[in-house]
Coordinates of C-alpha atoms in Angstrom, one line a residue:
M17 CA 0.3 0.0 0.2
I18 CA 2.9 2.8 0.7
L19 CA 4.3 1.8 -2.5
L20 CA 1.3 2.5 -4.4
V21 CA 0.7 5.6 -2.5
V22 CA 3.9 6.3 -3.2
Y23 CA 4.0 5.7 -7.1
Y24 CA 0.4 6.5 -7.5
L25 CA -0.4 9.8 -5.3
Q26 CA 2.5 11.6 -5.2
D27 CA 0.8 15.4 -5.2
G28 CA -0.8 14.0 -2.2
I29 CA -4.5 13.4 -1.5
V30 CA -5.2 16.5 -1.3
G31 CA -3.8 17.1 -4.9
F32 CA -5.2 13.4 -6.1
F33 CA -8.8 15.6 -5.5
R34 CA -7.3 18.6 -6.9
N35 CA -5.8 16.6 -10.4
F36 CA -9.0 14.4 -10.6
Y37 CA -11.2 17.2 -10.3
Q38 CA -9.0 18.7 -13.5
A39 CA -9.4 15.9 -15.0
L40 CA -13.6 16.3 -14.8
G41 CA -13.2 19.6 -16.9
G42 CA -12.6 22.1 -13.5
N43 CA -10.0 24.8 -14.8
T44 CA -7.6 24.5 -12.0
N45 CA -4.3 26.8 -13.5
N46 CA -5.5 30.6 -13.8
H47 CA -4.8 31.1 -10.0
L48 CA -1.0 30.9 -10.9
V49 CA -1.0 33.8 -13.7
Q50 CA 0.2 37.1 -12.4
T51 CA -0.8 40.1 -13.1
E52 CA 0.7 42.3 -15.4
Q53 CA 2.2 45.2 -14.1
T54 CA -0.4 48.4 -15.5
A55 CA -0.5 51.3 -14.1
V56 CA -3.1 51.7 -11.2
D57 CA -4.9 55.2 -10.1
G58 CA -5.6 55.2 -6.2
S59 CA -9.4 55.0 -6.7
E60 CA -8.4 50.9 -7.9
V61 CA -6.3 50.3 -5.2
I62 CA -7.5 52.7 -2.6
H63 CA -11.6 53.1 -2.3
K64 CA -13.0 52.5 1.4
A65 CA -11.6 55.6 2.3
R66 CA -14.3 57.6 0.4
E67 CA -17.1 56.1 2.4
T68 CA -17.5 58.2 5.0
D69 CA -17.1 61.5 4.2
S70 CA -17.6 63.5 6.8
N71 CA -16.4 66.9 8.3
A72 CA -16.6 64.9 11.8
P73 CA -12.9 64.1 12.8
I74 CA -12.2 60.5 12.3
L75 CA -10.7 59.5 15.8
N76 CA -11.2 61.2 19.3
I77 CA -8.2 60.7 22.3
E78 CA -9.9 61.3 25.4
S79 CA -8.1 61.5 28.9
I80 CA -6.5 58.8 28.4
L81 CA -4.4 57.3 30.6
M82 CA -1.9 54.7 30.7
Q83 CA 0.1 53.4 33.5
F84 CA 2.2 50.7 34.2
G85 CA 2.2 50.3 38.2
G86 CA 3.4 53.7 39.5
L87 CA 5.1 54.6 35.8
K88 CA 2.1 57.0 34.0
A89 CA 3.1 56.5 30.0
L90 CA 0.2 58.5 29.3
N91 CA -1.4 61.3 31.6
N92 CA -4.6 62.0 30.5
V93 CA -3.8 62.5 27.1
D94 CA -6.9 64.2 24.4
I95 CA -5.9 64.6 20.9
T96 CA -8.4 65.1 18.2
I97 CA -7.3 63.8 14.3
K98 CA -8.7 65.7 11.7
R99 CA -10.3 63.8 8.3
G100 CA -8.5 64.0 5.6
T101 CA -4.8 65.1 7.6
I102 CA -1.3 64.0 8.3
H103 CA -1.1 64.3 11.8
G104 CA 2.2 64.1 13.6
L105 CA 2.9 63.1 17.0
I106 CA 6.1 64.0 18.2
G107 CA 8.1 63.6 21.3
P108 CA 11.6 62.5 22.6
N109 CA 12.7 59.2 24.2
G110 CA 10.3 57.7 26.4
S111 CA 7.5 60.9 25.5
G112 CA 4.9 58.0 24.8
K113 CA 4.1 57.7 21.7
S114 CA 4.9 54.0 20.7
T115 CA 3.0 53.3 23.8
M116 CA 0.1 55.8 22.4
M117 CA 0.3 54.0 19.2
N118 CA -0.4 50.4 21.0
V119 CA -2.9 52.0 22.7
L120 CA -5.0 52.8 19.8
T121 CA -4.1 49.6 18.0
G122 CA -5.2 48.0 20.8
I123 CA -2.0 46.0 22.0
Y124 CA -2.9 48.3 25.4
V125 CA -5.9 48.6 26.9
P126 CA -5.6 51.9 28.5
T127 CA -6.2 52.1 32.1
A128 CA -8.3 55.0 31.7
G129 CA -9.8 57.3 29.1
D130 CA -11.3 56.2 26.0
V131 CA -10.4 56.0 21.9
K132 CA -13.4 57.2 19.3
F133 CA -12.8 55.5 15.9
E134 CA -15.7 57.1 13.7
N135 CA -17.4 57.9 16.7
Q136 CA -17.3 54.1 18.1
S137 CA -15.3 53.5 21.3
V138 CA -12.1 50.8 19.8
V139 CA -11.6 50.7 23.9
G140 CA -11.3 46.5 24.7
K141 CA -11.1 45.2 21.0
T142 CA -8.6 42.6 19.7
S143 CA -5.9 44.3 17.6
S144 CA -7.4 41.8 14.7
D145 CA -10.7 43.3 15.4
I146 CA -9.5 47.8 15.2
S147 CA -7.5 46.5 11.8
L148 CA -10.4 45.4 10.2
S149 CA -12.9 48.4 11.2
G150 CA -10.6 51.0 9.2
I151 CA -7.5 51.4 11.3
A152 CA -3.8 49.7 9.9
R153 CA -0.3 50.3 10.8
T154 CA 3.4 50.1 10.6
F155 CA 5.7 49.2 13.0
Q156 CA 9.1 50.6 14.3
N157 CA 11.3 47.8 13.1
V158 CA 9.9 46.1 9.6
Q159 CA 7.8 43.4 10.5
L160 CA 7.9 41.3 7.0
F161 CA 7.2 37.7 6.0
G162 CA 11.0 37.4 4.5
E163 CA 11.1 34.2 2.8
M164 CA 7.9 35.6 1.4
T165 CA 7.8 37.4 -2.3
A166 CA 6.8 40.9 -1.9
L167 CA 3.4 40.4 -3.7
E168 CA 2.5 37.5 -0.6
N169 CA 3.3 39.9 1.8
I170 CA 0.4 42.0 0.4
L171 CA -1.3 39.1 0.1
V172 CA -1.2 38.5 3.6
G173 CA -2.5 41.6 4.1
L174 CA -5.4 40.8 1.6
H175 CA -6.8 37.7 3.4
H176 CA -9.9 39.3 4.2
T177 CA -11.1 39.3 1.3
F178 CA -11.9 35.6 0.8
T179 CA -14.8 34.2 0.9
A180 CA -14.1 30.6 -0.1
N181 CA -14.2 27.9 1.8
F182 CA -12.2 25.1 3.0
L183 CA -13.1 23.0 -0.3
D184 CA -12.8 26.0 -2.4
V185 CA -8.9 26.1 -1.7
T186 CA -8.3 22.8 -1.4
L187 CA -9.7 21.4 -5.0
H188 CA -9.4 25.4 -6.7
L189 CA -12.7 25.8 -7.4
P190 CA -13.7 28.9 -9.6
R191 CA -15.2 31.0 -6.3
F192 CA -11.4 31.0 -5.2
N193 CA -9.8 31.5 -8.4
R194 CA -11.8 34.4 -9.1
E195 CA -10.8 35.5 -5.5
E196 CA -7.4 34.5 -5.8
A197 CA -7.3 36.1 -9.0
A198 CA -8.8 39.7 -8.0
A199 CA -6.3 39.8 -4.9
R200 CA -3.4 39.0 -6.8
E201 CA -4.5 42.5 -9.6
R202 CA -5.0 44.4 -6.1
A203 CA -1.7 43.0 -4.4
Q204 CA 0.5 44.4 -8.1
G205 CA -1.9 47.8 -7.7
L206 CA -0.3 48.4 -4.2
L207 CA 3.0 47.4 -5.6
N208 CA 3.4 49.8 -8.4
F209 CA 1.0 52.8 -5.7
V210 CA 4.0 52.7 -2.9
G211 CA 6.9 52.1 -6.4
L212 CA 7.6 48.0 -6.0
G213 CA 5.6 46.8 -8.7
S214 CA 9.0 45.5 -10.5
L215 CA 9.7 43.7 -7.3
A216 CA 6.8 41.7 -7.2
S217 CA 8.9 38.4 -7.3
E218 CA 11.3 39.5 -5.3
E219 CA 11.9 38.0 -1.5
A220 CA 11.3 40.9 1.0
R221 CA 14.3 39.7 2.9
N222 CA 16.8 41.0 -0.3
L223 CA 15.1 44.0 -0.7
P224 CA 17.0 47.0 -0.2
Y225 CA 16.0 47.9 3.7
G226 CA 14.6 51.4 2.7
K227 CA 12.1 49.0 0.2
Q228 CA 11.4 46.6 2.9
R229 CA 9.0 49.9 4.4
M230 CA 7.4 50.1 1.7
L231 CA 6.3 47.0 0.9
E232 CA 5.5 47.2 4.9
I233 CA 3.1 50.8 4.3
A234 CA 1.4 48.7 1.1
R235 CA 0.6 45.8 3.2
A236 CA -1.2 48.2 6.0
L237 CA -2.7 49.8 2.5
A238 CA -3.9 45.8 1.9
L239 CA -6.5 46.8 4.5
D240 CA -8.5 49.5 3.3
P241 CA -7.8 51.9 6.1
N242 CA -9.7 55.5 6.9
L243 CA -6.8 55.5 9.3
L244 CA -2.9 54.5 9.1
L245 CA -0.9 54.9 11.8
L246 CA 3.0 55.1 10.5
D247 CA 5.7 54.0 13.7
E248 CA 8.6 55.7 12.4
P249 CA 8.9 54.7 8.4
A250 CA 12.3 56.9 8.0
A251 CA 14.1 55.7 10.7
G252 CA 17.5 54.6 8.9
L253 CA 16.6 55.8 5.4
T254 CA 18.6 57.4 3.5
A255 CA 18.3 60.6 1.8
P256 CA 16.8 59.4 -2.0
D257 CA 14.5 56.9 0.6
I258 CA 13.0 59.5 2.5
K259 CA 12.3 62.2 -0.2
E260 CA 10.8 58.8 -1.3
L261 CA 8.9 57.8 1.6
L262 CA 7.5 61.5 1.5
T263 CA 5.8 61.5 -1.9
V264 CA 4.0 58.5 -0.9
I265 CA 3.0 59.8 2.3
R266 CA 1.1 62.5 0.8
K267 CA -0.1 60.2 -2.3
I268 CA -2.2 58.1 0.5
R269 CA -3.0 61.3 2.0
D270 CA -4.5 62.5 -1.7
Q271 CA -6.6 59.2 -1.8
G272 CA -8.7 60.2 0.8
I273 CA -7.0 57.8 4.3
T274 CA -5.6 60.1 7.5
I275 CA -2.4 59.5 8.2
I276 CA -0.9 59.8 12.2
L277 CA 3.0 59.9 12.0
I278 CA 5.5 58.9 14.6
E279 CA 8.5 60.5 13.5
H280 CA 12.1 61.3 15.2
H281 CA 12.7 63.2 12.0
I282 CA 11.5 66.5 12.4
D283 CA 12.1 67.6 9.1
V284 CA 10.3 65.4 7.6
V285 CA 7.7 66.0 10.5
M286 CA 7.8 69.7 9.5
G287 CA 7.2 69.1 5.6
V288 CA 4.8 67.1 5.4
C289 CA 2.2 66.9 8.2
D290 CA -1.1 69.7 8.7
N291 CA -1.7 69.7 12.1
I292 CA 1.7 68.3 15.2
S293 CA 1.2 67.1 18.5
V294 CA 4.2 66.8 21.0
L295 CA 4.6 64.6 24.0
D296 CA 6.9 64.5 27.0
F297 CA 7.1 62.4 29.7
G298 CA 3.4 60.7 28.9
Q299 CA 1.9 64.3 28.2
K300 CA 0.9 66.6 25.5
I301 CA 2.6 69.8 26.0
A302 CA 1.6 71.1 22.9
E303 CA -0.7 71.4 19.5
G304 CA -0.9 72.9 16.2
V305 CA 0.5 73.7 12.9
P306 CA 4.2 73.0 12.1
A307 CA 5.2 76.9 11.9
E308 CA 3.6 77.2 15.6
I309 CA 5.7 74.0 17.4
Q310 CA 9.0 75.2 15.7
K311 CA 8.6 78.1 17.8
N312 CA 6.8 76.9 21.0
E313 CA 9.0 77.3 24.1
K314 CA 8.0 74.2 25.6
V315 CA 8.9 71.9 23.1
I316 CA 12.3 73.7 22.5
E317 CA 13.3 73.0 26.0
A318 CA 12.0 69.5 26.2
Y319 CA 14.2 68.5 22.3
L320 CA 17.3 70.6 23.8
G321 CA 17.3 70.5 27.4
G322 CA 16.5 74.7 28.0
Q323 CA 14.9 77.7 26.9
S324 CA 14.4 79.0 23.5
A325 CA 17.2 82.1 22.9

């Protein structure tokens, strides 16, 4: 029996039934066809952000307290994020920026306060529920699947678009084939959007660091977010990479997606953000447009350790 299985079922049991289905006339090959790298406009790649067009704020952070024992990482922080803007969140090391990012994405449950996204509280929800509700993020340290290609990394972010069941996937039935073909086309479009269209078949670990950053942003966009959180996307990038990053960030904003940008490169924040909030020792010490923040004495003191001249 073992010899028969080895000889006749070289593709395994699943492969045997798949081949049997194909022999009956089913089509199992179209899911392998790669999408041509055609130009994709924003409406094809990013569409959900348009569904909730309103003048109301997209995010309200209300008196957030995040306490670890006796340490208050965030101390009654209030921030309002306007829809369709790029909102910078800056501050010295240890000011609470990353803690705020983790609160917004459900990694931390705040000790007190509330976070309302689209007028719905997200406090207590899981990270997956929050991401599917329209909030996506990138990480301070790149979090990619290194042995998977750039296209496959994007497909991971598109898992929520599939409705096919286990049988559809196993036998590559028409519903799964259609959904996978659509997902591959969408993934290629997202790669084109961030300038990685020609690198679709390259393993993520082989990409230059700047390209890996772009790939992570593209994967976040696969969730169709209304709000995108970028955690120090310019960290470790060269000047040309930063210039390319700023171009992509503006393109994302132009498609109606609101962005919260945490960044240590002050010139990046001042050059791209519409509004900026400044944290220091877990408290908000300033908020306003870039020109106001640059002149704020509390901000200068927090960064330089002294009063402005």
